[in-house]
Coordinates of C-alpha atoms in Angstrom, one line a residue:
M1 CA -8.0 -5.0 -28.1
C2 CA -5.5 -2.5 -26.7
Y3 CA -6.5 -0.7 -23.5
T4 CA -5.2 2.8 -22.6
L5 CA -5.4 4.5 -19.2
F6 CA -7.4 7.3 -20.6
S7 CA -7.6 9.5 -23.8
A8 CA -4.2 10.7 -24.8
V9 CA -2.5 12.6 -27.6
S10 CA 0.9 11.2 -28.7
T11 CA 3.7 12.6 -30.8
V12 CA 6.8 10.5 -31.9
T13 CA 10.2 11.7 -32.9
E14 CA 13.0 9.4 -34.1
L15 CA 16.7 10.1 -34.1
D16 CA 19.2 8.2 -36.4
K17 CA 22.6 9.3 -35.1
D18 CA 24.7 7.3 -37.5
G19 CA 22.7 7.6 -40.6
D20 CA 22.2 3.9 -41.2
G21 CA 18.4 4.2 -41.5
I22 CA 17.8 2.6 -38.1
A23 CA 16.5 4.9 -35.3
D24 CA 18.9 4.9 -32.4
T25 CA 16.4 6.6 -30.1
T26 CA 12.7 7.1 -30.3
T27 CA 11.0 9.8 -28.2
E28 CA 7.2 9.6 -27.6
V29 CA 5.4 12.4 -25.8
I30 CA 2.0 11.5 -24.5
T31 CA -0.4 14.2 -23.2
K32 CA -3.2 12.9 -21.1
G33 CA -5.9 15.6 -20.6
D34 CA -4.4 18.9 -19.3
C35 CA -2.7 17.4 -16.2
I36 CA -0.2 14.8 -17.2
T37 CA 2.6 14.7 -19.8
T38 CA 4.7 11.5 -20.2
T39 CA 7.9 11.4 -22.2
K40 CA 9.2 8.0 -23.2
V41 CA 12.7 7.7 -24.7
Y42 CA 13.3 4.3 -26.2
T43 CA 16.9 3.2 -27.1
D44 CA 18.1 0.6 -29.6
S45 CA 21.6 0.1 -28.0
N46 CA 23.0 -2.4 -30.5
D47 CA 21.5 -0.9 -33.7
D48 CA 19.5 -4.1 -34.6
G49 CA 16.2 -2.3 -35.2
T50 CA 14.7 -3.4 -31.9
Q51 CA 14.3 -1.2 -28.8
D52 CA 15.8 -2.7 -25.7
S53 CA 15.6 0.0 -23.0
F54 CA 13.7 3.1 -22.1
V55 CA 13.4 6.0 -19.7
E56 CA 9.9 7.2 -18.9
I57 CA 9.4 10.6 -17.2
T58 CA 5.9 11.7 -16.1
N59 CA 5.3 15.4 -15.3
R60 CA 2.1 16.4 -13.6
L61 CA 0.8 20.0 -13.9
S62 CA 1.0 20.1 -10.1
G63 CA 4.8 19.8 -10.3
Y64 CA 5.0 16.2 -9.2
V65 CA 7.5 14.2 -11.3
T66 CA 8.1 10.5 -11.4
T67 CA 10.7 8.5 -13.4
E68 CA 10.8 4.9 -14.5
T69 CA 13.6 3.1 -16.3
G70 CA 13.4 -0.4 -17.8
T71 CA 14.8 -3.0 -20.2
I72 CA 12.7 -4.7 -22.9
T73 CA 13.0 -8.3 -24.1
H74 CA 11.2 -9.2 -27.3
N75 CA 9.8 -12.7 -27.7
T76 CA 9.3 -14.5 -31.0
D77 CA 5.5 -14.7 -30.5
G78 CA 5.2 -10.9 -30.4
T79 CA 5.0 -10.6 -26.6
Q80 CA 7.4 -8.5 -24.5
I81 CA 8.9 -8.7 -21.1
I82 CA 9.6 -5.3 -19.5
K83 CA 11.6 -5.0 -16.4
Y84 CA 11.1 -1.7 -14.5
E85 CA 12.8 0.0 -11.7
V86 CA 11.4 3.2 -10.2
D87 CA 13.9 6.0 -9.9
K88 CA 14.4 6.6 -6.1
Y89 CA 15.8 10.1 -6.8
S90 CA 12.6 11.3 -8.5
N91 CA 10.7 13.2 -5.7
N92 CA 11.7 10.4 -3.3
G93 CA 9.7 7.9 -5.4
Q94 CA 9.5 4.4 -4.1
V95 CA 12.0 1.9 -5.5
S96 CA 9.8 -1.1 -6.4
G97 CA 11.1 -3.5 -9.0
R98 CA 8.4 -4.7 -11.4
I99 CA 8.3 -7.1 -14.4
D100 CA 5.5 -6.7 -16.9
T101 CA 4.6 -9.3 -19.5
L102 CA 2.8 -7.7 -22.5
D103 CA 0.7 -9.5 -25.2
A104 CA 1.2 -8.8 -28.9
E105 CA -1.2 -5.9 -28.7
G106 CA 0.7 -4.1 -25.9
N107 CA -1.7 -5.0 -23.1
V108 CA -0.1 -5.9 -19.7
I109 CA -1.2 -9.5 -18.9
K110 CA 1.1 -10.1 -15.9
S111 CA 2.8 -7.9 -13.4
E112 CA 5.4 -9.3 -10.9
Y113 CA 6.4 -7.0 -8.0
D114 CA 9.6 -6.9 -6.0
L115 CA 8.3 -4.6 -3.3
N116 CA 11.6 -4.1 -1.5
N117 CA 13.9 -4.5 -4.5
D118 CA 15.7 -7.5 -3.0
G119 CA 15.5 -9.6 -6.2
R120 CA 12.6 -11.7 -5.0
I121 CA 9.0 -11.5 -6.4
D122 CA 6.6 -10.6 -3.5
K123 CA 3.3 -10.2 -5.4
T124 CA 1.9 -11.2 -8.7
E125 CA -1.1 -9.8 -10.7
T126 CA -2.5 -11.4 -13.9
K127 CA -5.0 -9.7 -16.2
T128 CA -7.5 -11.1 -18.6
Y129 CA -9.0 -8.7 -21.2
N130 CA -12.5 -9.3 -22.5
D131 CA -14.4 -7.9 -25.5
D132 CA -17.0 -6.2 -23.3
N133 CA -14.4 -3.6 -22.0
T134 CA -13.8 -5.5 -18.8
V135 CA -10.6 -6.7 -17.4
K136 CA -10.2 -9.5 -14.8
V137 CA -7.4 -8.8 -12.3
A138 CA -6.3 -11.8 -10.2
V139 CA -3.9 -11.0 -7.3
D140 CA -1.5 -13.5 -5.7
T141 CA -0.6 -11.3 -2.7
Y142 CA 2.2 -13.5 -1.4
N143 CA 3.4 -15.0 -4.7
D144 CA 2.7 -18.5 -3.3
G145 CA 0.8 -19.6 -6.4
K146 CA -2.6 -19.0 -4.9
V147 CA -5.0 -16.3 -6.1
D148 CA -6.1 -14.4 -3.1
S149 CA -8.5 -11.8 -4.6
V150 CA -10.1 -11.0 -7.9
T151 CA -11.3 -7.7 -9.3
I152 CA -13.4 -7.1 -12.4
E153 CA -12.7 -3.7 -13.9
T154 CA -15.1 -2.1 -16.4
Y155 CA -13.7 0.7 -18.7
D156 CA -15.4 3.5 -20.7
S157 CA -14.4 4.6 -24.2
N158 CA -11.7 6.9 -22.7
G159 CA -10.1 4.0 -20.8
N160 CA -11.3 5.2 -17.4
I161 CA -12.4 2.5 -14.9
I162 CA -16.2 3.1 -14.4
K163 CA -16.9 0.1 -12.2
N164 CA -15.0 -2.3 -10.0
E165 CA -16.4 -5.6 -8.6
Y166 CA -14.4 -7.2 -5.7
D167 CA -14.1 -10.9 -4.8
R168 CA -11.8 -10.3 -1.8
D169 CA -11.2 -14.0 -1.0
N170 CA -11.5 -15.6 -4.4
D171 CA -14.5 -17.7 -3.5
G172 CA -16.4 -16.8 -6.6
V173 CA -18.7 -14.3 -4.8
F174 CA -18.2 -10.6 -5.4
E175 CA -18.8 -9.1 -2.0
A176 CA -18.6 -5.4 -2.9
S177 CA -18.5 -3.0 -5.9
D178 CA -18.1 0.6 -6.8
T179 CA -19.1 2.8 -9.7
R180 CA -17.1 5.9 -10.8
I181 CA -17.9 9.2 -12.5
Y182 CA -15.4 11.5 -14.3
D183 CA -15.6 15.0 -15.5
D184 CA -14.7 16.2 -19.0
K185 CA -11.0 16.3 -18.0
N186 CA -11.0 12.7 -17.0
H187 CA -10.8 13.6 -13.3
L188 CA -12.4 11.1 -11.0
I189 CA -15.1 13.1 -9.2
V190 CA -17.5 10.6 -7.6
I191 CA -17.1 7.0 -6.3
N192 CA -20.4 5.3 -5.3
H193 CA -19.6 2.4 -2.9
D194 CA -21.9 -0.7 -2.8
T195 CA -20.4 -2.5 0.3
N196 CA -22.5 -5.7 -0.1
N197 CA -22.9 -5.6 -3.9
D198 CA -26.7 -5.6 -3.8
G199 CA -27.1 -2.9 -6.3
T200 CA -27.7 -0.1 -3.7
T201 CA -25.2 2.7 -3.1
D202 CA -24.2 2.6 0.6
S203 CA -21.7 5.5 0.7
I204 CA -20.4 8.3 -1.7
D205 CA -17.0 9.7 -2.1
S206 CA -17.0 13.1 -4.0
R207 CA -13.8 14.9 -5.1
E208 CA -12.7 18.3 -6.3
Y209 CA -9.4 19.4 -7.9
D210 CA -7.4 22.6 -7.9
K211 CA -6.3 24.4 -11.0
V212 CA -3.1 22.2 -11.3
C213 CA -5.1 19.0 -10.9
N214 CA -4.3 18.2 -7.2
L215 CA -7.0 16.5 -5.2
S216 CA -7.9 19.5 -3.0
K217 CA -11.3 18.4 -1.5
Q218 CA -12.9 15.1 -0.6
V219 CA -16.4 14.8 0.7
L220 CA -17.7 11.6 2.3
D221 CA -21.4 10.7 2.6
R222 CA -21.1 7.6 4.7
N223 CA -24.7 6.4 4.4
A224 CA -25.7 7.9 1.0
D225 CA -28.4 10.1 2.4
G226 CA -27.3 13.2 0.6
Q227 CA -25.6 14.7 3.7
D228 CA -21.9 15.5 4.0
D229 CA -20.5 13.5 6.9
Y230 CA -16.7 14.0 6.6
I231 CA -14.7 16.6 4.6
I232 CA -11.0 16.6 3.9
L233 CA -9.2 19.7 2.5
R234 CA -5.7 19.6 1.1
E235 CA -3.1 22.3 0.3
F236 CA 0.0 21.6 -1.8
D237 CA 3.4 23.1 -2.6
E238 CA 4.8 23.8 -6.1
K239 CA 6.1 20.2 -6.4
G240 CA 2.7 18.6 -5.7
W241 CA 3.5 17.6 -2.1
T242 CA 0.8 18.0 0.5
T243 CA 1.6 20.8 2.9
K244 CA -1.6 20.9 4.9
T245 CA -4.6 18.6 5.5
S246 CA -7.7 19.9 7.3
Y247 CA -10.6 17.7 8.5
D248 CA -14.3 18.6 9.1
T249 CA -15.2 15.4 10.9
N250 CA -19.0 15.8 11.0
G251 CA -19.6 17.8 7.8
D252 CA -20.9 20.9 9.7
G253 CA -18.5 23.3 7.9
T254 CA -16.2 23.7 10.9
I255 CA -12.6 22.3 10.8
E256 CA -12.0 20.2 13.9
K257 CA -8.5 19.0 13.1
S258 CA -5.6 20.0 10.8
M259 CA -2.1 18.7 10.0
T260 CA 0.8 20.5 8.4
Y261 CA 3.8 18.7 6.9
E262 CA 7.6 19.2 6.8
R263 CA 9.9 17.0 4.7
M264 CA 13.6 16.5 5.3
P265 CA 16.2 14.5 3.4
L266 CA 17.0 11.8 5.9
K267 CA 17.6 8.2 5.0
G268 CA 15.7 8.6 1.8
H269 CA 13.6 11.2 3.4
S270 CA 11.7 12.0 6.5
L271 CA 8.3 13.6 7.2
K272 CA 7.0 15.5 10.2
Q273 CA 3.3 15.9 10.8
F274 CA 2.2 18.8 13.1
V275 CA -1.3 18.0 14.4
D276 CA -3.7 20.8 15.5
K277 CA -6.6 18.9 17.0
G278 CA -8.8 21.9 17.7
D279 CA -7.7 23.9 14.6
D280 CA -6.9 26.8 17.1
G281 CA -3.4 27.4 15.7
S282 CA -1.6 25.4 18.5
I283 CA 0.3 22.2 17.8
D284 CA -1.1 19.3 19.9
Q285 CA 0.8 16.4 18.5
I286 CA 3.9 15.8 16.4
N287 CA 4.4 12.6 14.3
T288 CA 7.8 11.9 12.6
F289 CA 8.3 9.3 9.9
E290 CA 11.6 8.1 8.5
Y291 CA 11.8 6.3 5.1
D292 CA 14.5 4.1 3.6
D293 CA 15.8 4.3 0.1
F294 CA 13.0 2.1 -1.1
G295 CA 10.3 4.5 0.1
Q296 CA 9.3 2.3 2.9
V297 CA 8.6 3.6 6.4
I298 CA 11.3 2.3 8.8
K299 CA 10.6 4.4 11.9
R300 CA 7.6 6.2 13.3
E301 CA 7.7 8.4 16.4
Y302 CA 4.6 9.9 18.1
D303 CA 4.7 12.8 20.6
Y304 CA 1.0 12.7 21.5
T305 CA 1.0 15.9 23.7
N306 CA 3.8 18.0 22.0
D307 CA 5.8 18.0 25.3
G308 CA 9.0 17.0 23.6
V309 CA 8.7 13.4 24.9
V310 CA 8.3 10.6 22.4
D311 CA 5.4 8.5 23.6
A312 CA 5.5 5.7 21.1
T313 CA 8.1 4.5 18.6
F314 CA 7.5 2.0 15.8
W315 CA 10.3 0.2 13.9
D316 CA 9.0 -1.3 10.7
T317 CA 10.9 -4.2 9.0
Y318 CA 10.2 -5.9 5.7
N319 CA 11.5 -9.4 5.0
E320 CA 10.6 -11.4 1.9
N321 CA 6.7 -11.6 2.1
Q322 CA 6.4 -10.4 5.6
Y323 CA 5.9 -7.1 7.3
I324 CA 6.6 -6.7 11.0
S325 CA 6.2 -3.6 13.1
T326 CA 7.7 -3.2 16.6
L327 CA 6.2 -0.7 19.0
Q328 CA 8.0 0.7 22.0
D329 CA 6.2 3.1 24.3
K330 CA 7.8 5.6 26.6
N331 CA 7.9 3.0 29.4
Q332 CA 10.0 0.8 27.2
V333 CA 7.2 -1.8 26.8
K334 CA 7.3 -3.4 23.3
R335 CA 4.7 -5.0 21.1
L336 CA 5.0 -6.7 17.8
F337 CA 2.5 -6.3 15.0
F338 CA 2.4 -8.8 12.2
Y339 CA 0.9 -8.0 8.8
S340 CA 1.7 -11.3 7.0
N341 CA 3.0 -14.8 7.6
A342 CA 6.0 -14.8 9.9
E343 CA 8.1 -16.8 12.3
L344 CA 9.1 -15.1 15.5
S345 CA 12.8 -15.6 15.8
S346 CA 15.4 -14.8 18.4
D347 CA 16.7 -11.7 16.6
E348 CA 13.4 -9.8 17.0
K349 CA 13.2 -7.0 19.6
L350 CA 11.9 -9.3 22.4
L351 CA 13.0 -7.5 25.6
N352 CA 9.9 -6.4 27.6
L353 CA 7.7 -7.7 24.8
E354 CA 4.1 -7.4 26.0
G355 CA 2.0 -8.4 23.0
I356 CA 1.8 -9.8 19.5
Y357 CA -1.0 -8.4 17.4
I358 CA -2.1 -10.0 14.1
Q359 CA -3.3 -7.3 11.7
R360 CA -4.5 -9.2 8.6
D361 CA -6.7 -12.2 7.8
N362 CA -5.3 -15.7 7.4
I363 CA -1.9 -15.1 9.0
S364 CA 0.1 -18.0 10.4
I365 CA 2.7 -17.1 13.1
T366 CA 5.1 -19.6 14.7
I367 CA 6.6 -19.1 18.2
S368 CA 9.1 -21.6 19.6
D369 CA 9.7 -22.2 23.3
D370 CA 13.4 -21.3 23.1
V371 CA 12.4 -17.9 21.7
L372 CA 9.8 -17.5 24.4
D373 CA 12.6 -17.9 27.0
K374 CA 14.2 -14.7 25.7
I375 CA 11.0 -12.6 26.2
A376 CA 10.7 -10.7 29.5
S377 CA 7.7 -11.5 31.6
D378 CA 5.1 -8.8 32.5
E379 CA 3.9 -8.2 36.0
N380 CA 1.5 -11.2 35.8
S381 CA 4.4 -13.6 34.7
H382 CA 3.0 -13.7 31.2
K383 CA 5.4 -13.8 28.4
V384 CA 3.1 -12.4 25.7
V385 CA -0.5 -11.7 24.8
V386 CA -1.4 -12.8 21.3
N387 CA -4.3 -10.8 20.0
S388 CA -6.2 -10.5 16.7
T389 CA -9.3 -8.7 15.4
K390 CA -9.3 -10.8 12.3
T391 CA -10.7 -14.2 11.3
G392 CA -8.7 -17.2 10.0
D393 CA -5.5 -16.4 11.9
M394 CA -3.3 -19.2 13.2
L395 CA -0.6 -19.5 15.9
N396 CA 1.8 -22.4 15.8
L397 CA 3.5 -23.1 19.1
D398 CA 6.8 -25.0 18.5
G399 CA 7.9 -26.9 21.6
N400 CA 6.5 -28.4 24.8
F401 CA 3.4 -26.3 25.2
T402 CA 0.3 -27.2 27.1
K403 CA -3.2 -25.7 26.9
T404 CA -4.4 -24.9 30.4
T405 CA -8.0 -24.9 31.7
E406 CA -7.5 -21.3 32.9
T407 CA -9.0 -18.3 31.1
E408 CA -7.8 -14.7 31.7
S409 CA -9.4 -11.5 30.7
H410 CA -7.6 -9.2 28.2
S411 CA -9.1 -6.3 26.3
G412 CA -12.6 -7.2 27.5
Q413 CA -12.6 -10.9 26.5
D414 CA -11.6 -14.2 28.1
C415 CA -8.4 -15.5 26.5
V416 CA -7.0 -19.0 26.4
K417 CA -3.8 -19.6 28.4
Y418 CA -0.9 -21.8 27.2
T419 CA 2.4 -22.6 29.1
D420 CA 5.7 -24.2 28.1
E421 CA 7.7 -26.7 30.2
V422 CA 9.2 -24.0 32.4
G423 CA 6.0 -22.1 33.0
N424 CA 6.2 -19.4 30.5
A425 CA 2.7 -18.3 29.7
L426 CA 1.0 -17.0 26.6
I427 CA -2.5 -15.5 26.6
V428 CA -4.2 -16.1 23.3
D429 CA -7.2 -14.5 21.7
P430 CA -9.9 -17.2 21.5
D431 CA -10.6 -16.4 17.8
I432 CA -7.0 -17.6 16.9
T433 CA -6.5 -21.2 15.9
V434 CA -3.6 -22.7 17.9
N435 CA -1.6 -25.7 16.8
I436 CA 1.0 -27.2 19.1
I437 CA 3.7 -28.7 16.9

């Protein structure tokens, strides 16, 4: 069984440049509904009758264009290995290396992602196709050989996903699901969310599109009672970029907040958001984002009152399987935010560090006592506060650390205090498991 994304019309043209009866290039134009046209140009570079590379250009009616290039390896069993790289010069698209393994019928059965294009696989997805039009997607988020989550996708005859079931921790229990409805143009118009997978719709996400297929309106019914609770309106330029987003935060028909956007070519590109919190025509806040050549945010600046003073700056770094964000406020106080496993090393921005915040489940962070010596103390002689709103997080203290009997209040809860041999203190969220190694 070969699955397609949705109904498409395809035309193929072959070009034999040297007249040897073997096509040097094959061009396939795929039209999907009235919104998307994809042109694939396959090349047989050594004239052996087998395609070995391609360029894929997708044009959307909105004006948004993306480009992918790839090389093809054909295996003797009929399977293929396709190595992709997204063209970073196509509308500032994200460079994200990907390797797909296809079965003999052309279905993608495995995808390996190099998210920062450093030559290392960061994430892996495997797909199992079933005869009942369902696909099982198993995700190894950190490429450590362990399946972290499973999704069962159900498709209609057009290849649209009409249902998702989510096992978010791969324990065999599907905790949530959603069902999806499409119009006659294959636009996704309704998502019904079942947050505990008990068969009852808990919230509804409805969508509308403009004449060039941009998502122009989104309506959220948060408790599925038939009342609009939150409305988002979007405007776009001729390239399909969002130029303005307006928010009706209580569904009463009045816009309470809006944002306009300005894009500039800086280090890949940069984006400015101008926030009008009362929708009265005045700019209340300015946010600036800088991106690297891989499409990743590397710097975020927030001027919360539009007074020309940057109130908070984040630097975002990406190393192998980890994502770390450093916040510095206008008083030069710094905090570190971890989004995956990481070891706090002496090359991090540690001066005036006030807090470490764990932002995802099951993260393990290691802090050594020699690194702690480099961190400046706060007014209470604490080196750092380690905080988390998640479960399953772990802090490894590498060195001569001691758990004290003291508790200290932080963010409304009593935290556990640890000190090293010279008295450096850490205040730790009681929900974090601490190992002294």
